[in-house]
mmCIF file of N, CA and C in Angstrom:
data_model
loop_
_atom_site.group_PDB
_atom_site.id
_atom_site.type_symbol
_atom_site.label_atom_id
_atom_site.label_comp_id
_atom_site.label_asym_id
_atom_site.label_seq_id
_atom_site.Cartn_x
_atom_site.Cartn_y
_atom_site.Cartn_z
ATOM 1 N N MET A 1 -124.574 -75.620 -34.792
ATOM 2 C CA MET A 1 -125.188 -74.383 -35.244
ATOM 3 C C MET A 1 -124.534 -73.866 -36.519
ATOM 4 N N GLU A 2 -123.209 -74.131 -36.702
ATOM 5 C CA GLU A 2 -122.534 -73.579 -37.876
ATOM 6 C C GLU A 2 -123.135 -74.069 -39.191
ATOM 7 N N GLN A 3 -123.697 -75.275 -39.220
ATOM 8 C CA GLN A 3 -124.327 -75.766 -40.450
ATOM 9 C C GLN A 3 -125.488 -74.869 -40.862
ATOM 10 N N SER A 4 -126.302 -74.463 -39.897
ATOM 11 C CA SER A 4 -127.435 -73.603 -40.248
ATOM 12 C C SER A 4 -126.953 -72.235 -40.721
ATOM 13 N N ILE A 5 -125.838 -71.754 -40.186
ATOM 14 C CA ILE A 5 -125.271 -70.482 -40.631
ATOM 15 C C ILE A 5 -124.828 -70.599 -42.082
ATOM 16 N N ILE A 6 -124.124 -71.668 -42.388
ATOM 17 C CA ILE A 6 -123.641 -71.882 -43.754
ATOM 18 C C ILE A 6 -124.821 -72.071 -44.708
ATOM 19 N N VAL A 7 -125.842 -72.799 -44.276
ATOM 20 C CA VAL A 7 -127.035 -72.994 -45.104
ATOM 21 C C VAL A 7 -127.678 -71.640 -45.415
ATOM 22 N N LYS A 8 -127.741 -70.771 -44.419
ATOM 23 C CA LYS A 8 -128.342 -69.450 -44.633
ATOM 24 C C LYS A 8 -127.486 -68.605 -45.579
ATOM 25 N N LEU A 9 -126.169 -68.664 -45.420
ATOM 26 C CA LEU A 9 -125.284 -67.853 -46.260
ATOM 27 C C LEU A 9 -125.216 -68.349 -47.701
ATOM 28 N N THR A 10 -125.564 -69.608 -47.909
ATOM 29 C CA THR A 10 -125.513 -70.184 -49.255
ATOM 30 C C THR A 10 -126.912 -70.440 -49.817
ATOM 31 N N SER A 11 -127.902 -69.862 -49.188
ATOM 32 C CA SER A 11 -129.291 -70.054 -49.608
ATOM 33 C C SER A 11 -129.489 -69.633 -51.065
ATOM 34 N N LYS A 12 -130.385 -70.336 -51.740
ATOM 35 C CA LYS A 12 -130.741 -69.970 -53.116
ATOM 36 C C LYS A 12 -131.466 -68.623 -53.148
ATOM 37 N N ASP A 13 -132.041 -68.248 -52.010
ATOM 38 C CA ASP A 13 -132.701 -66.952 -51.883
ATOM 39 C C ASP A 13 -131.610 -65.913 -51.584
ATOM 40 N N ASP A 14 -131.069 -65.331 -52.644
ATOM 41 C CA ASP A 14 -129.935 -64.419 -52.495
ATOM 42 C C ASP A 14 -130.263 -63.201 -51.637
ATOM 43 N N LYS A 15 -131.478 -62.729 -51.728
ATOM 44 C CA LYS A 15 -131.872 -61.571 -50.920
ATOM 45 C C LYS A 15 -131.788 -61.908 -49.434
ATOM 46 N N PHE A 16 -132.290 -63.072 -49.073
ATOM 47 C CA PHE A 16 -132.231 -63.535 -47.682
ATOM 48 C C PHE A 16 -130.780 -63.736 -47.253
ATOM 49 N N ALA A 17 -129.998 -64.434 -48.090
ATOM 50 C CA ALA A 17 -128.607 -64.741 -47.750
ATOM 51 C C ALA A 17 -127.788 -63.462 -47.601
ATOM 52 N N CYS A 18 -128.034 -62.500 -48.464
ATOM 53 C CA CYS A 18 -127.321 -61.228 -48.404
ATOM 54 C C CYS A 18 -127.689 -60.470 -47.123
ATOM 55 N N ALA A 19 -128.956 -60.466 -46.781
ATOM 56 C CA ALA A 19 -129.404 -59.787 -45.562
ATOM 57 C C ALA A 19 -128.779 -60.446 -44.331
ATOM 58 N N PHE A 20 -128.683 -61.780 -44.345
ATOM 59 C CA PHE A 20 -128.067 -62.495 -43.229
ATOM 60 C C PHE A 20 -126.577 -62.151 -43.137
ATOM 61 N N ALA A 21 -125.903 -62.107 -44.267
ATOM 62 C CA ALA A 21 -124.484 -61.738 -44.289
ATOM 63 C C ALA A 21 -124.302 -60.309 -43.778
ATOM 64 N N ASP A 22 -125.180 -59.404 -44.197
ATOM 65 C CA ASP A 22 -125.094 -58.015 -43.735
ATOM 66 C C ASP A 22 -125.259 -57.929 -42.219
ATOM 67 N N LYS A 23 -126.127 -58.749 -41.673
ATOM 68 C CA LYS A 23 -126.328 -58.796 -40.221
ATOM 69 C C LYS A 23 -125.045 -59.244 -39.533
ATOM 70 N N ILE A 24 -124.415 -60.293 -40.055
ATOM 71 C CA ILE A 24 -123.168 -60.794 -39.476
ATOM 72 C C ILE A 24 -122.081 -59.713 -39.555
ATOM 73 N N ILE A 25 -121.972 -59.071 -40.712
ATOM 74 C CA ILE A 25 -120.953 -58.037 -40.908
ATOM 75 C C ILE A 25 -121.182 -56.875 -39.946
ATOM 76 N N SER A 26 -122.413 -56.427 -39.849
ATOM 77 C CA SER A 26 -122.749 -55.308 -38.962
ATOM 78 C C SER A 26 -122.435 -55.653 -37.506
ATOM 79 N N GLU A 27 -122.868 -56.825 -37.066
ATOM 80 C CA GLU A 27 -122.617 -57.230 -35.685
ATOM 81 C C GLU A 27 -121.129 -57.452 -35.432
ATOM 82 N N SER A 28 -120.400 -57.880 -36.455
ATOM 83 C CA SER A 28 -118.972 -58.151 -36.300
ATOM 84 C C SER A 28 -118.161 -56.873 -36.122
ATOM 85 N N ARG A 29 -118.722 -55.758 -36.491
ATOM 86 C CA ARG A 29 -118.027 -54.477 -36.274
ATOM 87 C C ARG A 29 -117.987 -54.130 -34.787
ATOM 88 N N GLU A 30 -118.974 -54.647 -34.035
ATOM 89 C CA GLU A 30 -119.123 -54.280 -32.625
ATOM 90 C C GLU A 30 -118.740 -55.381 -31.651
ATOM 91 N N THR A 31 -118.800 -56.620 -32.086
ATOM 92 C CA THR A 31 -118.604 -57.743 -31.167
ATOM 93 C C THR A 31 -117.912 -58.909 -31.869
ATOM 94 N N ASP A 32 -117.266 -59.744 -31.083
ATOM 95 C CA ASP A 32 -116.590 -60.918 -31.647
ATOM 96 C C ASP A 32 -117.485 -62.166 -31.648
ATOM 97 N N ALA A 33 -118.786 -61.974 -31.497
ATOM 98 C CA ALA A 33 -119.717 -63.105 -31.389
ATOM 99 C C ALA A 33 -119.650 -64.055 -32.582
ATOM 100 N N TRP A 34 -119.343 -63.551 -33.764
ATOM 101 C CA TRP A 34 -119.315 -64.391 -34.965
ATOM 102 C C TRP A 34 -117.927 -64.981 -35.246
ATOM 103 N N TYR A 35 -116.919 -64.509 -34.533
ATOM 104 C CA TYR A 35 -115.553 -64.971 -34.787
ATOM 105 C C TYR A 35 -115.403 -66.482 -34.596
ATOM 106 N N GLN A 36 -116.187 -67.049 -33.712
ATOM 107 C CA GLN A 36 -116.094 -68.495 -33.470
ATOM 108 C C GLN A 36 -116.379 -69.320 -34.730
ATOM 109 N N TYR A 37 -117.023 -68.719 -35.713
ATOM 110 C CA TYR A 37 -117.345 -69.410 -36.964
ATOM 111 C C TYR A 37 -116.363 -69.048 -38.086
ATOM 112 N N PHE A 38 -115.258 -68.439 -37.726
ATOM 113 C CA PHE A 38 -114.277 -67.957 -38.696
ATOM 114 C C PHE A 38 -113.900 -69.037 -39.712
ATOM 115 N N ASN A 39 -113.580 -70.228 -39.240
ATOM 116 C CA ASN A 39 -113.165 -71.304 -40.152
ATOM 117 C C ASN A 39 -114.298 -71.723 -41.089
ATOM 118 N N ASP A 40 -115.527 -71.667 -40.603
ATOM 119 C CA ASP A 40 -116.679 -71.984 -41.455
ATOM 120 C C ASP A 40 -116.826 -70.935 -42.559
ATOM 121 N N PHE A 41 -116.666 -69.665 -42.180
ATOM 122 C CA PHE A 41 -116.739 -68.598 -43.179
ATOM 123 C C PHE A 41 -115.598 -68.745 -44.192
ATOM 124 N N ALA A 42 -114.408 -69.084 -43.697
ATOM 125 C CA ALA A 42 -113.248 -69.245 -44.581
ATOM 126 C C ALA A 42 -113.492 -70.344 -45.608
ATOM 127 N N GLY A 43 -114.223 -71.370 -45.221
ATOM 128 C CA GLY A 43 -114.542 -72.454 -46.143
ATOM 129 C C GLY A 43 -115.375 -72.003 -47.335
ATOM 130 N N LEU A 44 -116.046 -70.870 -47.183
ATOM 131 C CA LEU A 44 -116.887 -70.359 -48.264
ATOM 132 C C LEU A 44 -116.088 -69.606 -49.330
ATOM 133 N N LEU A 45 -114.811 -69.351 -49.071
ATOM 134 C CA LEU A 45 -113.983 -68.652 -50.068
ATOM 135 C C LEU A 45 -113.844 -69.446 -51.362
ATOM 136 N N SER A 46 -114.008 -70.746 -51.268
ATOM 137 C CA SER A 46 -113.886 -71.579 -52.472
ATOM 138 C C SER A 46 -115.247 -72.000 -53.030
ATOM 139 N N HIS A 47 -116.302 -71.378 -52.556
ATOM 140 C CA HIS A 47 -117.648 -71.724 -53.016
ATOM 141 C C HIS A 47 -117.780 -71.432 -54.518
ATOM 142 N N PRO A 48 -118.484 -72.288 -55.269
ATOM 143 C CA PRO A 48 -118.624 -72.061 -56.705
ATOM 144 C C PRO A 48 -119.426 -70.798 -57.071
ATOM 145 N N LYS A 49 -120.265 -70.337 -56.196
ATOM 146 C CA LYS A 49 -121.109 -69.172 -56.469
ATOM 147 C C LYS A 49 -120.397 -67.891 -56.000
ATOM 148 N N SER A 50 -120.215 -66.961 -56.917
ATOM 149 C CA SER A 50 -119.452 -65.749 -56.593
ATOM 150 C C SER A 50 -120.119 -64.903 -55.509
ATOM 151 N N LEU A 51 -121.438 -64.869 -55.468
ATOM 152 C CA LEU A 51 -122.115 -64.093 -54.423
ATOM 153 C C LEU A 51 -121.788 -64.622 -53.033
ATOM 154 N N VAL A 52 -121.634 -65.925 -52.922
ATOM 155 C CA VAL A 52 -121.264 -66.528 -51.633
ATOM 156 C C VAL A 52 -119.821 -66.156 -51.295
ATOM 157 N N ARG A 53 -118.939 -66.185 -52.295
ATOM 158 C CA ARG A 53 -117.548 -65.779 -52.052
ATOM 159 C C ARG A 53 -117.496 -64.322 -51.590
ATOM 160 N N ASN A 54 -118.298 -63.467 -52.226
ATOM 161 C CA ASN A 54 -118.347 -62.056 -51.827
ATOM 162 C C ASN A 54 -118.720 -61.929 -50.352
ATOM 163 N N ARG A 55 -119.756 -62.645 -49.949
ATOM 164 C CA ARG A 55 -120.195 -62.592 -48.550
ATOM 165 C C ARG A 55 -119.076 -63.035 -47.624
ATOM 166 N N ALA A 56 -118.413 -64.123 -47.985
ATOM 167 C CA ALA A 56 -117.331 -64.655 -47.141
ATOM 168 C C ALA A 56 -116.195 -63.644 -47.007
ATOM 169 N N LEU A 57 -115.849 -62.982 -48.103
ATOM 170 C CA LEU A 57 -114.767 -61.992 -48.063
ATOM 171 C C LEU A 57 -115.081 -60.881 -47.066
ATOM 172 N N TYR A 58 -116.291 -60.346 -47.143
ATOM 173 C CA TYR A 58 -116.652 -59.245 -46.257
ATOM 174 C C TYR A 58 -116.825 -59.692 -44.804
ATOM 175 N N ILE A 59 -117.347 -60.877 -44.597
ATOM 176 C CA ILE A 59 -117.502 -61.387 -43.227
ATOM 177 C C ILE A 59 -116.131 -61.617 -42.603
ATOM 178 N N LEU A 60 -115.231 -62.233 -43.349
ATOM 179 C CA LEU A 60 -113.883 -62.470 -42.826
ATOM 180 C C LEU A 60 -113.172 -61.150 -42.541
ATOM 181 N N ALA A 61 -113.312 -60.189 -43.438
ATOM 182 C CA ALA A 61 -112.681 -58.881 -43.224
ATOM 183 C C ALA A 61 -113.230 -58.217 -41.964
ATOM 184 N N ALA A 62 -114.539 -58.317 -41.754
ATOM 185 C CA ALA A 62 -115.157 -57.716 -40.567
ATOM 186 C C ALA A 62 -114.685 -58.391 -39.286
ATOM 187 N N ASN A 63 -114.317 -59.659 -39.378
ATOM 188 C CA ASN A 63 -113.878 -60.393 -38.194
ATOM 189 C C ASN A 63 -112.366 -60.376 -37.998
ATOM 190 N N ALA A 64 -111.636 -59.799 -38.925
ATOM 191 C CA ALA A 64 -110.178 -59.749 -38.801
ATOM 192 C C ALA A 64 -109.753 -59.038 -37.510
ATOM 193 N N GLN A 65 -110.521 -58.042 -37.107
ATOM 194 C CA GLN A 65 -110.166 -57.297 -35.894
ATOM 195 C C GLN A 65 -110.208 -58.147 -34.625
ATOM 196 N N TRP A 66 -110.928 -59.249 -34.666
ATOM 197 C CA TRP A 66 -111.061 -60.122 -33.490
ATOM 198 C C TRP A 66 -110.092 -61.301 -33.539
ATOM 199 N N ASP A 67 -109.247 -61.335 -34.536
ATOM 200 C CA ASP A 67 -108.411 -62.512 -34.795
ATOM 201 C C ASP A 67 -107.140 -62.549 -33.948
ATOM 202 N N GLU A 68 -107.314 -62.707 -32.655
ATOM 203 C CA GLU A 68 -106.166 -62.816 -31.760
ATOM 204 C C GLU A 68 -105.487 -64.183 -31.880
ATOM 205 N N GLU A 69 -106.186 -65.155 -32.413
ATOM 206 C CA GLU A 69 -105.628 -66.504 -32.601
ATOM 207 C C GLU A 69 -104.858 -66.629 -33.913
ATOM 208 N N ASN A 70 -104.835 -65.550 -34.697
ATOM 209 C CA ASN A 70 -104.143 -65.517 -35.996
ATOM 210 C C ASN A 70 -104.620 -66.602 -36.958
ATOM 211 N N ARG A 71 -105.904 -66.864 -36.941
ATOM 212 C CA ARG A 71 -106.477 -67.801 -37.911
ATOM 213 C C ARG A 71 -106.348 -67.257 -39.329
ATOM 214 N N PHE A 72 -106.280 -65.937 -39.435
ATOM 215 C CA PHE A 72 -106.189 -65.315 -40.753
ATOM 216 C C PHE A 72 -104.895 -65.713 -41.470
ATOM 217 N N ASP A 73 -103.870 -66.089 -40.704
ATOM 218 C CA ASP A 73 -102.602 -66.506 -41.321
ATOM 219 C C ASP A 73 -102.827 -67.582 -42.373
ATOM 220 N N SER A 74 -103.664 -68.561 -42.060
ATOM 221 C CA SER A 74 -103.894 -69.669 -42.988
ATOM 222 C C SER A 74 -104.886 -69.319 -44.091
ATOM 223 N N VAL A 75 -105.658 -68.262 -43.890
ATOM 224 C CA VAL A 75 -106.685 -67.859 -44.856
ATOM 225 C C VAL A 75 -106.145 -66.839 -45.867
ATOM 226 N N LEU A 76 -105.129 -66.097 -45.470
ATOM 227 C CA LEU A 76 -104.661 -64.985 -46.300
ATOM 228 C C LEU A 76 -104.343 -65.373 -47.746
ATOM 229 N N PRO A 77 -103.620 -66.465 -48.012
ATOM 230 C CA PRO A 77 -103.360 -66.795 -49.422
ATOM 231 C C PRO A 77 -104.639 -67.003 -50.242
ATOM 232 N N ASP A 78 -105.617 -67.686 -49.669
ATOM 233 C CA ASP A 78 -106.890 -67.891 -50.378
ATOM 234 C C ASP A 78 -107.616 -66.559 -50.572
ATOM 235 N N PHE A 79 -107.571 -65.716 -49.555
ATOM 236 C CA PHE A 79 -108.220 -64.408 -49.632
ATOM 237 C C PHE A 79 -107.582 -63.595 -50.756
ATOM 238 N N LEU A 80 -106.247 -63.533 -50.767
ATOM 239 C CA LEU A 80 -105.529 -62.757 -51.772
ATOM 240 C C LEU A 80 -105.760 -63.282 -53.182
ATOM 241 N N ALA A 81 -105.994 -64.577 -53.308
ATOM 242 C CA ALA A 81 -106.234 -65.167 -54.627
ATOM 243 C C ALA A 81 -107.460 -64.555 -55.302
ATOM 244 N N HIS A 82 -108.374 -64.048 -54.512
ATOM 245 C CA HIS A 82 -109.599 -63.467 -55.070
ATOM 246 C C HIS A 82 -109.388 -62.060 -55.642
ATOM 247 N N ILE A 83 -108.177 -61.526 -55.506
ATOM 248 C CA ILE A 83 -107.862 -60.251 -56.159
ATOM 249 C C ILE A 83 -108.059 -60.412 -57.666
ATOM 250 N N THR A 84 -107.807 -61.618 -58.150
ATOM 251 C CA THR A 84 -108.004 -61.915 -59.575
ATOM 252 C C THR A 84 -109.040 -63.025 -59.744
ATOM 253 N N ASP A 85 -110.091 -62.943 -58.973
ATOM 254 C CA ASP A 85 -111.181 -63.917 -59.063
ATOM 255 C C ASP A 85 -111.711 -63.966 -60.498
ATOM 256 N N GLU A 86 -112.254 -65.129 -60.881
ATOM 257 C CA GLU A 86 -112.812 -65.267 -62.234
ATOM 258 C C GLU A 86 -113.919 -64.247 -62.497
ATOM 259 N N LYS A 87 -114.613 -63.856 -61.449
ATOM 260 C CA LYS A 87 -115.681 -62.856 -61.572
ATOM 261 C C LYS A 87 -115.121 -61.490 -61.169
ATOM 262 N N PRO A 88 -115.137 -60.517 -62.063
ATOM 263 C CA PRO A 88 -114.555 -59.211 -61.727
ATOM 264 C C PRO A 88 -115.221 -58.522 -60.544
ATOM 265 N N ILE A 89 -116.496 -58.751 -60.347
ATOM 266 C CA ILE A 89 -117.185 -58.143 -59.199
ATOM 267 C C ILE A 89 -116.610 -58.700 -57.899
ATOM 268 N N THR A 90 -116.329 -59.987 -57.860
ATOM 269 C CA THR A 90 -115.740 -60.588 -56.671
ATOM 270 C C THR A 90 -114.324 -60.069 -56.464
ATOM 271 N N ALA A 91 -113.588 -59.891 -57.547
ATOM 272 C CA ALA A 91 -112.247 -59.308 -57.441
ATOM 273 C C ALA A 91 -112.341 -57.926 -56.790
ATOM 274 N N ARG A 92 -113.285 -57.128 -57.244
ATOM 275 C CA ARG A 92 -113.464 -55.781 -56.698
ATOM 276 C C ARG A 92 -113.855 -55.826 -55.217
ATOM 277 N N GLN A 93 -114.728 -56.756 -54.861
ATOM 278 C CA GLN A 93 -115.145 -56.887 -53.461
ATOM 279 C C GLN A 93 -113.945 -57.269 -52.596
ATOM 280 N N CYS A 94 -113.139 -58.187 -53.099
ATOM 281 C CA CYS A 94 -111.950 -58.622 -52.371
ATOM 282 C C CYS A 94 -111.004 -57.451 -52.140
ATOM 283 N N ILE A 95 -110.716 -56.719 -53.187
ATOM 284 C CA ILE A 95 -109.781 -55.599 -53.107
ATOM 285 C C ILE A 95 -110.264 -54.573 -52.082
ATOM 286 N N LYS A 96 -111.548 -54.279 -52.094
ATOM 287 C CA LYS A 96 -112.099 -53.328 -51.131
ATOM 288 C C LYS A 96 -112.025 -53.880 -49.701
ATOM 289 N N ALA A 97 -112.300 -55.164 -49.543
ATOM 290 C CA ALA A 97 -112.264 -55.781 -48.212
ATOM 291 C C ALA A 97 -110.839 -55.827 -47.653
ATOM 292 N N LEU A 98 -109.845 -55.881 -48.536
ATOM 293 C CA LEU A 98 -108.457 -55.949 -48.080
ATOM 294 C C LEU A 98 -108.036 -54.704 -47.303
ATOM 295 N N ALA A 99 -108.646 -53.573 -47.574
ATOM 296 C CA ALA A 99 -108.334 -52.368 -46.800
ATOM 297 C C ALA A 99 -108.691 -52.590 -45.334
ATOM 298 N N GLN A 100 -109.839 -53.194 -45.092
ATOM 299 C CA GLN A 100 -110.276 -53.471 -43.727
ATOM 300 C C GLN A 100 -109.370 -54.511 -43.071
ATOM 301 N N VAL A 101 -108.976 -55.527 -43.823
ATOM 302 C CA VAL A 101 -108.079 -56.556 -43.289
ATOM 303 C C VAL A 101 -106.750 -55.915 -42.889
ATOM 304 N N GLY A 102 -106.205 -55.084 -43.762
ATOM 305 C CA GLY A 102 -104.924 -54.443 -43.476
ATOM 306 C C GLY A 102 -104.969 -53.522 -42.271
ATOM 307 N N ARG A 103 -106.074 -52.814 -42.110
ATOM 308 C CA ARG A 103 -106.203 -51.932 -40.934
ATOM 309 C C ARG A 103 -106.279 -52.766 -39.649
ATOM 310 N N ALA A 104 -106.964 -53.895 -39.708
ATOM 311 C CA ALA A 104 -107.115 -54.744 -38.523
ATOM 312 C C ALA A 104 -105.859 -55.558 -38.250
ATOM 313 N N LYS A 105 -105.163 -55.944 -39.312
ATOM 314 C CA LYS A 105 -103.988 -56.819 -39.192
ATOM 315 C C LYS A 105 -102.823 -56.178 -39.974
ATOM 316 N N PRO A 106 -102.200 -55.122 -39.421
ATOM 317 C CA PRO A 106 -101.161 -54.388 -40.161
ATOM 318 C C PRO A 106 -99.988 -55.256 -40.618
ATOM 319 N N GLN A 107 -99.760 -56.372 -39.946
ATOM 320 C CA GLN A 107 -98.660 -57.257 -40.348
ATOM 321 C C GLN A 107 -98.885 -57.838 -41.749
ATOM 322 N N TYR A 108 -100.107 -57.783 -42.249
ATOM 323 C CA TYR A 108 -100.410 -58.305 -43.586
ATOM 324 C C TYR A 108 -100.257 -57.260 -44.692
ATOM 325 N N ILE A 109 -100.078 -56.007 -44.312
ATOM 326 C CA ILE A 109 -100.029 -54.948 -45.322
ATOM 327 C C ILE A 109 -98.967 -55.207 -46.391
ATOM 328 N N PRO A 110 -97.728 -55.594 -46.041
ATOM 329 C CA PRO A 110 -96.753 -55.858 -47.113
ATOM 330 C C PRO A 110 -97.210 -56.947 -48.089
ATOM 331 N N ALA A 111 -97.791 -58.021 -47.584
ATOM 332 C CA ALA A 111 -98.273 -59.105 -48.455
ATOM 333 C C ALA A 111 -99.451 -58.636 -49.309
ATOM 334 N N ILE A 112 -100.334 -57.852 -48.712
ATOM 335 C CA ILE A 112 -101.487 -57.329 -49.451
ATOM 336 C C ILE A 112 -101.013 -56.406 -50.573
ATOM 337 N N LEU A 113 -100.119 -55.482 -50.239
ATOM 338 C CA LEU A 113 -99.626 -54.542 -51.245
ATOM 339 C C LEU A 113 -98.897 -55.270 -52.365
ATOM 340 N N ALA A 114 -98.116 -56.283 -52.016
ATOM 341 C CA ALA A 114 -97.399 -57.057 -53.044
ATOM 342 C C ALA A 114 -98.391 -57.777 -53.955
ATOM 343 N N ALA A 115 -99.427 -58.371 -53.375
ATOM 344 C CA ALA A 115 -100.420 -59.095 -54.174
ATOM 345 C C ALA A 115 -101.187 -58.139 -55.086
ATOM 346 N N LEU A 116 -101.507 -56.961 -54.576
ATOM 347 C CA LEU A 116 -102.207 -55.973 -55.401
ATOM 348 C C LEU A 116 -101.305 -55.503 -56.545
ATOM 349 N N HIS A 117 -100.050 -55.269 -56.233
ATOM 350 C CA HIS A 117 -99.094 -54.789 -57.243
ATOM 351 C C HIS A 117 -98.862 -55.834 -58.334
ATOM 352 N N ASP A 118 -98.824 -57.113 -57.932
ATOM 353 C CA ASP A 118 -98.513 -58.196 -58.866
ATOM 354 C C ASP A 118 -99.727 -58.765 -59.593
ATOM 355 N N ALA A 119 -100.913 -58.264 -59.282
ATOM 356 C CA ALA A 119 -102.150 -58.815 -59.864
ATOM 357 C C ALA A 119 -102.158 -58.653 -61.385
ATOM 358 N N ASP A 120 -102.398 -59.760 -62.068
ATOM 359 C CA ASP A 120 -102.505 -59.744 -63.530
ATOM 360 C C ASP A 120 -103.974 -59.552 -63.897
ATOM 361 N N LEU A 121 -104.298 -58.384 -64.361
ATOM 362 C CA LEU A 121 -105.686 -58.036 -64.672
ATOM 363 C C LEU A 121 -106.017 -58.219 -66.145
ATOM 364 N N SER A 122 -105.116 -58.817 -66.899
ATOM 365 C CA SER A 122 -105.298 -58.917 -68.352
ATOM 366 C C SER A 122 -106.510 -59.762 -68.758
ATOM 367 N N LYS A 123 -106.975 -60.633 -67.875
ATOM 368 C CA LYS A 123 -108.115 -61.485 -68.243
ATOM 369 C C LYS A 123 -109.459 -60.754 -68.189
ATOM 370 N N TYR A 124 -109.460 -59.562 -67.600
ATOM 371 C CA TYR A 124 -110.716 -58.829 -67.480
ATOM 372 C C TYR A 124 -110.977 -57.977 -68.714
ATOM 373 N N LYS A 125 -112.251 -57.807 -69.021
ATOM 374 C CA LYS A 125 -112.652 -56.987 -70.160
ATOM 375 C C LYS A 125 -112.195 -55.550 -69.944
ATOM 376 N N ASP A 126 -112.001 -54.864 -71.058
ATOM 377 C CA ASP A 126 -111.555 -53.469 -70.999
ATOM 378 C C ASP A 126 -112.508 -52.587 -70.202
ATOM 379 N N SER A 127 -113.777 -52.972 -70.149
ATOM 380 C CA SER A 127 -114.760 -52.182 -69.406
ATOM 381 C C SER A 127 -114.587 -52.333 -67.893
ATOM 382 N N MET A 128 -114.056 -53.480 -67.445
ATOM 383 C CA MET A 128 -113.908 -53.738 -66.007
ATOM 384 C C MET A 128 -112.515 -53.408 -65.480
ATOM 385 N N ARG A 129 -111.515 -53.565 -66.319
ATOM 386 C CA ARG A 129 -110.129 -53.395 -65.862
ATOM 387 C C ARG A 129 -109.878 -52.036 -65.200
ATOM 388 N N PRO A 130 -110.333 -50.916 -65.795
ATOM 389 C CA PRO A 130 -110.082 -49.622 -65.134
ATOM 390 C C PRO A 130 -110.738 -49.516 -63.752
ATOM 391 N N LEU A 131 -111.890 -50.142 -63.590
ATOM 392 C CA LEU A 131 -112.567 -50.116 -62.292
ATOM 393 C C LEU A 131 -111.756 -50.880 -61.250
ATOM 394 N N ILE A 132 -111.239 -52.028 -61.647
ATOM 395 C CA ILE A 132 -110.424 -52.830 -60.733
ATOM 396 C C ILE A 132 -109.128 -52.095 -60.408
ATOM 397 N N GLU A 133 -108.531 -51.478 -61.413
ATOM 398 C CA GLU A 133 -107.301 -50.703 -61.184
ATOM 399 C C GLU A 133 -107.556 -49.554 -60.206
ATOM 400 N N LYS A 134 -108.707 -48.912 -60.338
ATOM 401 C CA LYS A 134 -109.071 -47.822 -59.421
ATOM 402 C C LYS A 134 -109.245 -48.360 -58.000
ATOM 403 N N ASP A 135 -109.902 -49.519 -57.862
ATOM 404 C CA ASP A 135 -110.073 -50.135 -56.542
ATOM 405 C C ASP A 135 -108.713 -50.455 -55.918
ATOM 406 N N ILE A 136 -107.806 -50.992 -56.733
ATOM 407 C CA ILE A 136 -106.467 -51.317 -56.236
ATOM 408 C C ILE A 136 -105.775 -50.044 -55.750
ATOM 409 N N ALA A 137 -105.834 -48.989 -56.534
ATOM 410 C CA ALA A 137 -105.192 -47.724 -56.157
ATOM 411 C C ALA A 137 -105.774 -47.180 -54.847
ATOM 412 N N GLU A 138 -107.090 -47.255 -54.700
ATOM 413 C CA GLU A 138 -107.736 -46.754 -53.476
ATOM 414 C C GLU A 138 -107.333 -47.584 -52.260
ATOM 415 N N THR A 139 -107.283 -48.911 -52.421
ATOM 416 C CA THR A 139 -106.898 -49.770 -51.303
ATOM 417 C C THR A 139 -105.429 -49.550 -50.946
ATOM 418 N N GLU A 140 -104.583 -49.438 -51.951
ATOM 419 C CA GLU A 140 -103.163 -49.164 -51.688
ATOM 420 C C GLU A 140 -103.010 -47.851 -50.922
ATOM 421 N N LYS A 141 -103.753 -46.841 -51.334
ATOM 422 C CA LYS A 141 -103.688 -45.535 -50.662
ATOM 423 C C LYS A 141 -104.119 -45.656 -49.202
ATOM 424 N N MET A 142 -105.205 -46.382 -48.952
ATOM 425 C CA MET A 142 -105.690 -46.556 -47.575
ATOM 426 C C MET A 142 -104.667 -47.286 -46.710
ATOM 427 N N LEU A 143 -103.970 -48.245 -47.297
ATOM 428 C CA LEU A 143 -103.032 -49.048 -46.509
ATOM 429 C C LEU A 143 -101.678 -48.369 -46.326
ATOM 430 N N THR A 144 -101.325 -47.474 -47.237
ATOM 431 C CA THR A 144 -100.032 -46.804 -47.121
ATOM 432 C C THR A 144 -100.140 -45.446 -46.439
ATOM 433 N N ASN A 145 -101.344 -44.901 -46.359
ATOM 434 C CA ASN A 145 -101.581 -43.617 -45.683
ATOM 435 C C ASN A 145 -102.684 -43.770 -44.655
ATOM 436 N N PRO A 146 -102.432 -44.546 -43.587
ATOM 437 C CA PRO A 146 -103.503 -44.774 -42.606
ATOM 438 C C PRO A 146 -103.944 -43.464 -41.956
ATOM 439 N N ILE A 147 -105.215 -43.417 -41.653
ATOM 440 C CA ILE A 147 -105.790 -42.204 -41.039
ATOM 441 C C ILE A 147 -105.465 -42.167 -39.565
#
């Protein structure tokens, strides 16, 4: 079944693929039904298409709360690498998703904060850099001042 899930998430029909990802994310907030595909979703972090990487970041973040097997341990370095993704939109999506990961897996907060602090944003255009910096500040605030 996981092949059909991956096919749907990587569909050329972005509207369909996005809607399917949103369904997974929404359901993952309430149930661990999608957690069994965690490794399949993690495989999408290296997908050449940034929209697919975005979907994978949010799906993995939504499933972090169900990660009693600590599968996220092996995914975290790849996840953090997207803080400086080649596509600034994906970088922003990653940074925002990290707040959810940190809330679900507090043991990762020091690594997340260090990666955010050390992120080299110089490759981004002047128009995008302030937005990414703002996202980093907001995520840092959420992780250092939990509600």
